[in-house]
Every structure is written in C-alpha cells, then in structure tokens.
CSV table of C-alpha atoms and ligand atoms in Angstrom, one decimal:
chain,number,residue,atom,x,y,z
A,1,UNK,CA,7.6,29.0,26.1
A,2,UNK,CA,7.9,31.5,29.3
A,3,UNK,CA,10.6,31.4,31.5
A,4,UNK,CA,8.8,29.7,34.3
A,5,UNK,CA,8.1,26.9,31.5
A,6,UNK,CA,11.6,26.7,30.4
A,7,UNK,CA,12.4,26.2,34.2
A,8,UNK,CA,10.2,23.4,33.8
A,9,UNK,CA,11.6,22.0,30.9
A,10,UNK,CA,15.2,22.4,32.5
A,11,UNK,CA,14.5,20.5,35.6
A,12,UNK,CA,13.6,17.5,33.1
A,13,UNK,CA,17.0,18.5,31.6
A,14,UNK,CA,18.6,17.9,34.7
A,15,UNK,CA,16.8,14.3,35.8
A,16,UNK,CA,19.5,13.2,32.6
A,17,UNK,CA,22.6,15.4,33.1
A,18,UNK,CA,22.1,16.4,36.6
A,19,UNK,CA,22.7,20.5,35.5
A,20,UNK,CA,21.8,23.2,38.2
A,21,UNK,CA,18.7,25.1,37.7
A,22,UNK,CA,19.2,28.8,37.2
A,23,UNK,CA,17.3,32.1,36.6
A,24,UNK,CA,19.5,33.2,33.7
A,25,UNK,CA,19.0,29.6,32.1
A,26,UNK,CA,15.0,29.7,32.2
A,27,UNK,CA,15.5,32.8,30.8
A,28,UNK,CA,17.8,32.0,28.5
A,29,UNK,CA,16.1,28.9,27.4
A,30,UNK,CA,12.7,30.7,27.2
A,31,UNK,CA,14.4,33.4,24.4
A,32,UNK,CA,15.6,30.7,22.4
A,33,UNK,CA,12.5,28.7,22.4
A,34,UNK,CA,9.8,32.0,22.2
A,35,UNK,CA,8.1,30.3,19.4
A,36,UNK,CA,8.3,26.2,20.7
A,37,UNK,CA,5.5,25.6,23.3
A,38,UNK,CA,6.4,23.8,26.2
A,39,UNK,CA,4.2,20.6,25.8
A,40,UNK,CA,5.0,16.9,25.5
A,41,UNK,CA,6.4,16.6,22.8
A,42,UNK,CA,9.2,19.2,23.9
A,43,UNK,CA,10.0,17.1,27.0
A,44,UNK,CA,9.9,13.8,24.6
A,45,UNK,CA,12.9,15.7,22.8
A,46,UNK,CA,14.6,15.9,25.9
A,47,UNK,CA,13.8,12.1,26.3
A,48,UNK,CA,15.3,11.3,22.8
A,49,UNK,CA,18.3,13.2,22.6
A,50,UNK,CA,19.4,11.6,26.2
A,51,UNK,CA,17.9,8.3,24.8
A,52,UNK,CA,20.3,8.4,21.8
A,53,UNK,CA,23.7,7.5,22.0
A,54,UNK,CA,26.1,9.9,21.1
A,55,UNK,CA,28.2,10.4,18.1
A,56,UNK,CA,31.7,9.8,20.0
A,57,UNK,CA,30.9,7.5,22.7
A,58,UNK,CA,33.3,9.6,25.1
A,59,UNK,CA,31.7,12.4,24.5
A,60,UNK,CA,29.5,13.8,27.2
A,61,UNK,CA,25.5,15.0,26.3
A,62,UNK,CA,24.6,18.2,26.9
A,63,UNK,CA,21.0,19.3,25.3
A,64,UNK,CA,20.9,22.8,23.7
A,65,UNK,CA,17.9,24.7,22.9
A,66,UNK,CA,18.2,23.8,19.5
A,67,UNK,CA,18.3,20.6,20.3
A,68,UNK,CA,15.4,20.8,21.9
A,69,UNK,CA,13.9,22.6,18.6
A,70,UNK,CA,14.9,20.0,16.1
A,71,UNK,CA,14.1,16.8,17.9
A,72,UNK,CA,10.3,18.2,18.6
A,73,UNK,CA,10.1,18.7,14.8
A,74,UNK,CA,11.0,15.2,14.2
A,75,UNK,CA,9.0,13.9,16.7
A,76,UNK,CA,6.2,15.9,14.8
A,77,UNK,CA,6.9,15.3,11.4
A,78,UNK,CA,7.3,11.2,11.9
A,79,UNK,CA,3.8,11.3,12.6
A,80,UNK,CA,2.9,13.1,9.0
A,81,UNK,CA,4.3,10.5,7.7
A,82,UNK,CA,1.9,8.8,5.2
A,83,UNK,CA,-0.3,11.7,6.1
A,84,UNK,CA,-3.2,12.3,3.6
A,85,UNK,CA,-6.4,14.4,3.9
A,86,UNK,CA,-9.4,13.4,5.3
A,87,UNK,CA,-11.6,15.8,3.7
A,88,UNK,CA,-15.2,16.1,2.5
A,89,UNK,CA,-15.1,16.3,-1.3
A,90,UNK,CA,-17.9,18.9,-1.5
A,91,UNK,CA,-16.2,21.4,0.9
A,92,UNK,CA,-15.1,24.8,-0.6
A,93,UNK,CA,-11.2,26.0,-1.0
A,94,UNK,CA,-11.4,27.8,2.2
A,95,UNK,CA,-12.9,24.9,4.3
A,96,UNK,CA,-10.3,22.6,2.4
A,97,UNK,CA,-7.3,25.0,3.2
A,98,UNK,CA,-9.1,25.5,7.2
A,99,UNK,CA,-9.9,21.8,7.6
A,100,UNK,CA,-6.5,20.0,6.1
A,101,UNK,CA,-4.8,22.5,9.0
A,102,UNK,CA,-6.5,21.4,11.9
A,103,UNK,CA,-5.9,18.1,10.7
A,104,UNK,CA,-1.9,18.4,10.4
A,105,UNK,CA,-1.8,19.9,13.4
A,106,UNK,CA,-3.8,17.2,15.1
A,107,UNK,CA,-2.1,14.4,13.8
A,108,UNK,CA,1.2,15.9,14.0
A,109,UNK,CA,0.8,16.3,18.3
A,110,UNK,CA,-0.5,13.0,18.5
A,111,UNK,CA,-4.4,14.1,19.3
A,112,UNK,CA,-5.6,11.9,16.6
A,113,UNK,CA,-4.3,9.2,14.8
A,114,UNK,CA,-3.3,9.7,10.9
A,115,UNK,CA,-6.3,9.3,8.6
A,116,UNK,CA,-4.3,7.5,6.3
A,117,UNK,CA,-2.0,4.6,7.7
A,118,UNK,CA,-1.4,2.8,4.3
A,119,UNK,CA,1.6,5.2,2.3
A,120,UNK,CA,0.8,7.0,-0.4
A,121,UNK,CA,1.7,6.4,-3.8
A,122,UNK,CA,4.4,9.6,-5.2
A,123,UNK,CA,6.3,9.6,-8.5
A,124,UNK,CA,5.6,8.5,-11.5
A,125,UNK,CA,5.1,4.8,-12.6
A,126,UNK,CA,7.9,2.2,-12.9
A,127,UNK,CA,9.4,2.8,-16.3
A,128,UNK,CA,8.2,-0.2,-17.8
A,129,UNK,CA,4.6,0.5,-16.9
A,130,UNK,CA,4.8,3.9,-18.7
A,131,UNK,CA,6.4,2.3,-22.0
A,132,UNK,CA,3.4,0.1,-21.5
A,133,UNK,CA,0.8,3.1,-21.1
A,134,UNK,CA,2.1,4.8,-23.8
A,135,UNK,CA,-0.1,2.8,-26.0
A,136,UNK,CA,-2.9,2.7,-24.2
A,137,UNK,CA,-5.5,4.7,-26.5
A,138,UNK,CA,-3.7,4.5,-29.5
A,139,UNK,CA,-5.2,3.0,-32.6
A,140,UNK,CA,-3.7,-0.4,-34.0
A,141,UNK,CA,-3.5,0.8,-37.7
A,142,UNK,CA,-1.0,-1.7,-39.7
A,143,UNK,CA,-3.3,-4.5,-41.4
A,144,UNK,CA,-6.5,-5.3,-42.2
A,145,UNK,CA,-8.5,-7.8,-38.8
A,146,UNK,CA,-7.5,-10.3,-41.3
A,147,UNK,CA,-4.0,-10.0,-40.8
A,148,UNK,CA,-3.9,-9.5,-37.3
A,149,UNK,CA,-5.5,-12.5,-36.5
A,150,UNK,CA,-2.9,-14.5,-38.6
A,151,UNK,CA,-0.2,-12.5,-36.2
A,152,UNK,CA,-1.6,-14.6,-33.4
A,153,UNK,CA,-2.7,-17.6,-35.1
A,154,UNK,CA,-0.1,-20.3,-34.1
A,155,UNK,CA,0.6,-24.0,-34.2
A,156,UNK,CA,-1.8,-26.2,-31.5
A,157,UNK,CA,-4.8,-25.8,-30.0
A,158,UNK,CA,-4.3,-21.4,-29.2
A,159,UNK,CA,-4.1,-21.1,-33.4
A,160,UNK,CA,-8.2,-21.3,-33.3
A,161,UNK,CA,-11.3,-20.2,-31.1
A,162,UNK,CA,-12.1,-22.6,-28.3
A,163,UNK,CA,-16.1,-24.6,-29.3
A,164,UNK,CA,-16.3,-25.2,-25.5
A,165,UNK,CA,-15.6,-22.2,-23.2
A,166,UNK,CA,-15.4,-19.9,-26.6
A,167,UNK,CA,-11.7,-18.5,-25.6
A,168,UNK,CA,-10.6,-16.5,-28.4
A,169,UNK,CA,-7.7,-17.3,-30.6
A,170,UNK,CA,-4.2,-16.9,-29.3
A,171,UNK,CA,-6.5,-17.0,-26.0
A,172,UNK,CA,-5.7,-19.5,-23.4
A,173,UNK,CA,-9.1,-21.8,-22.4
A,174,UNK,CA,-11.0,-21.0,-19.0
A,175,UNK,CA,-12.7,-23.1,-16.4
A,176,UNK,CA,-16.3,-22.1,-15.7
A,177,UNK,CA,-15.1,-19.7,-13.0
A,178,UNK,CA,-12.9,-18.2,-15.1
A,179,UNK,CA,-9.4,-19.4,-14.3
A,180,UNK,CA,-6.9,-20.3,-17.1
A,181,UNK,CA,-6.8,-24.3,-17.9
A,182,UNK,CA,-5.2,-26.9,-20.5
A,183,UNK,CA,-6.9,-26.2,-23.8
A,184,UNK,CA,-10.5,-28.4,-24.2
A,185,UNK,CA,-9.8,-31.6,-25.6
A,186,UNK,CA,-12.6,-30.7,-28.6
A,187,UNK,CA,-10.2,-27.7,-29.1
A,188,UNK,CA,-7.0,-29.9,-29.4
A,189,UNK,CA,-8.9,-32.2,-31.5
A,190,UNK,CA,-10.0,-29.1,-33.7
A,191,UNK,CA,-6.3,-28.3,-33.8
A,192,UNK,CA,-5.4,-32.1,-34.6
A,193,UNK,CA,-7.7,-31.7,-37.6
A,194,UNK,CA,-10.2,-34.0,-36.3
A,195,UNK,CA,-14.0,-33.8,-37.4
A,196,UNK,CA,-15.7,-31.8,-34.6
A,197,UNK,CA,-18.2,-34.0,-32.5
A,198,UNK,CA,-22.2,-34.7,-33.7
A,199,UNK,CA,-24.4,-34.1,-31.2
A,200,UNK,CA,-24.9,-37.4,-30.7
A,201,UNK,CA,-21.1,-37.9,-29.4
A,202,UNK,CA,-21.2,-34.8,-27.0
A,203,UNK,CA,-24.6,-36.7,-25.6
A,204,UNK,CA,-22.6,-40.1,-24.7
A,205,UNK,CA,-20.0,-38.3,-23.6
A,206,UNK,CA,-21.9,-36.4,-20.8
A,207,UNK,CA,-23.7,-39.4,-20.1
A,208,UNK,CA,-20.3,-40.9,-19.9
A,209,UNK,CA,-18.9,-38.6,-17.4
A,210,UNK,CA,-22.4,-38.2,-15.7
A,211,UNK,CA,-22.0,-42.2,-14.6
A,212,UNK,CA,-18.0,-42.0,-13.7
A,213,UNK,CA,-19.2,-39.3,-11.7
A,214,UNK,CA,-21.9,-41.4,-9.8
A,215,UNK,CA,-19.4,-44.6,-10.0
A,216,UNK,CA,-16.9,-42.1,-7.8
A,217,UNK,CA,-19.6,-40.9,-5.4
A,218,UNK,CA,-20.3,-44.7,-4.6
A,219,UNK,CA,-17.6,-45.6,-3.8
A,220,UNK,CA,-16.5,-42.8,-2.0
A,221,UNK,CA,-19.7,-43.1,0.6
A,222,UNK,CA,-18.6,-46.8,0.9
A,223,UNK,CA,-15.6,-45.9,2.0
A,224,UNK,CA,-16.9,-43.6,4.6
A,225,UNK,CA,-19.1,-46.4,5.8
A,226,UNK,CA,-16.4,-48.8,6.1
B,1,ZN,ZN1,-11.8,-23.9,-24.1
C-alpha cells in the first residue's frame, strides 16, 4: 500500500486506540506493508485484532504492521477452507493451473463464494476400513464351493436358501422392497424339516390371506362410517 493508503489505514487505527496520525507513520506503515494492498480485508484486520481480547487483560492494544499482515492472511485463508476446484475436466494444464488461480484468489477476498461448501475428504481411510479393503480383489482359495457353503450353513432357518424371496444361505430373508425381515415361515418350516407345501396348500393359503385381507378392509370402512 502507498503512503497515502497507509494514512488511511492508520486513521481506522486510530477510531480503536485513538493514535495521532503522522507523516513518518504512513510512511512507515506503507514500507512495511509494500506488498499488502490496502483493501477490506486489511481494515477487517484492524477490526479483529481490536475485536479480540488481549492475552493479559491489562495489557494495552497496540496494532503493528505485522499485525496487520497476519490477521489479513487469516481472514483470507478461513475462506479456503474446504476449498476445492471448480474446474472443467477437459481444460489443458495451463488453463487448469490459470483457472484454479483466479479461483483462490476469488474466493479467498470474498468476491465469490467457495465452490465447495461440504469439506473434503484427506487422509487415508479409518484403519479398520483398510484391513477391510485389503481383501477386496483377492481370490478366496481354501476349499472347494462345497465347503464354503458348509462354513455358512448353520442351525435354523439361515442354514438353507429361502423357497419364497430366494435369500441365499447364511442370507437373511427380504421383503419385496428389499428390506431385511424374520425368515419366511415356509423357510422355518424347511428348517424344522417339514415337507415343503403342494401347490394346492400355497393356493388356500393365498386365498386365506386374500379373505383376511377383505375381512380387515370391512371392517375398517365400517369403522369410518360409524
Ligand atoms: Zn425368504
């Protein structure tokens, strides 16, 4: 910033800790901020370090320029937070490199809001997850299909396929949208030992639900009408 800026910058100073304006301060100021433009974001660090409490709460404030110089950087670098690149996935390495600057520096002054509010993911997975994802790819080699399935085979109603909703051994059974249920009573039966239904059986037994079902609407719209 120019010494006329850093006058500026000073007089907002002084609004907090009533200092006298000087030459030699503007000019003093302005060397050791050459490189830090005066914007808004300068005069928020102003507004922050008089807006935080000090360390020793008898001790007076008095910004620095370097003060100045650190708490703009925050400022910045709070809004880069969760910051991830907006880019156009069939742009070259030199629009990729251009772009992703204007971006930063967009985002980080406040112009335009960070394309990504939702935090990335960093580091690597939870170390259960990778034990886990170590064996993903790998070949189950030890015993022959027959053998595996007598690893999950088990006591009850999971030890065998499900004749309704055809869940897979060692599988729990599934309602028709798909949701995990109490194994189907043919399956327990199956598991009980019990001779598997005729067709003939499964046909009264629809026919018995279909009329519980029609029982249970009646009286249901009688109720309403009451
Ligand atoms: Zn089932």
């Amino acid at each position: 910033m120019t010494p006329a800026e850093a006058g500026r910058l000073l007089a907002h100073c002084a609004a907090f800790d009533n200092r006298q304006p000087s030459r030699a301060a503007s000019e003093g100021w302005s060397a050791a901020l050459r490189d830090v433009p005066f914007d808004e974001d300068a005069l928020a660090a102003v507004a922050r370090y008089y807006g935080t409490p000090p360390r020793d709460p008898g001790q007076r404030l008095w910004i620095q320029p370097h003060d100045v110089r650190t708490l703009r950087k925050t400022i910045r670098s709070e809004r880069l937070e969760n910051f991830s690149y907006d880019g156009d996935p069939d742009e070259s390495p030199q629009q990729y490199l251009t772009h992703r600057r204007h971006q930063l520096a967009a985002v980080a002054s406040g112009r335009q809001p960070s394309p990504s509010a939702r935090p990335a993911l960093t580091g690597p997975p939870h170390p259960q997850l990778a034990r886990f994802l170590e064996g993903v790819g790998h070949t189950v080699e030890n015993g022959s299909a027959a053998e595996q399935v007598a690893a999950v085979r088990r006591p009850g109603p999971l030890g065998r396929d499900c004749p309704t909703c055809s869940a897979r051994t060692g599988r729990p059974c599934r309602t028709p949208g798909g949701k995990p249920r109490a194994a189907h009573r043919h399956r327990v039966d199956a598991a009980l030992g019990h001779p598997a239904p005729d067709a003939g059986t499964t046909e009264r037994e629809m026919e018995r639900r279909r009329d519980a079902s029609r029982r249970y609407l009646e009286n249901t719209h009688a109720q309403d009408a009451a």
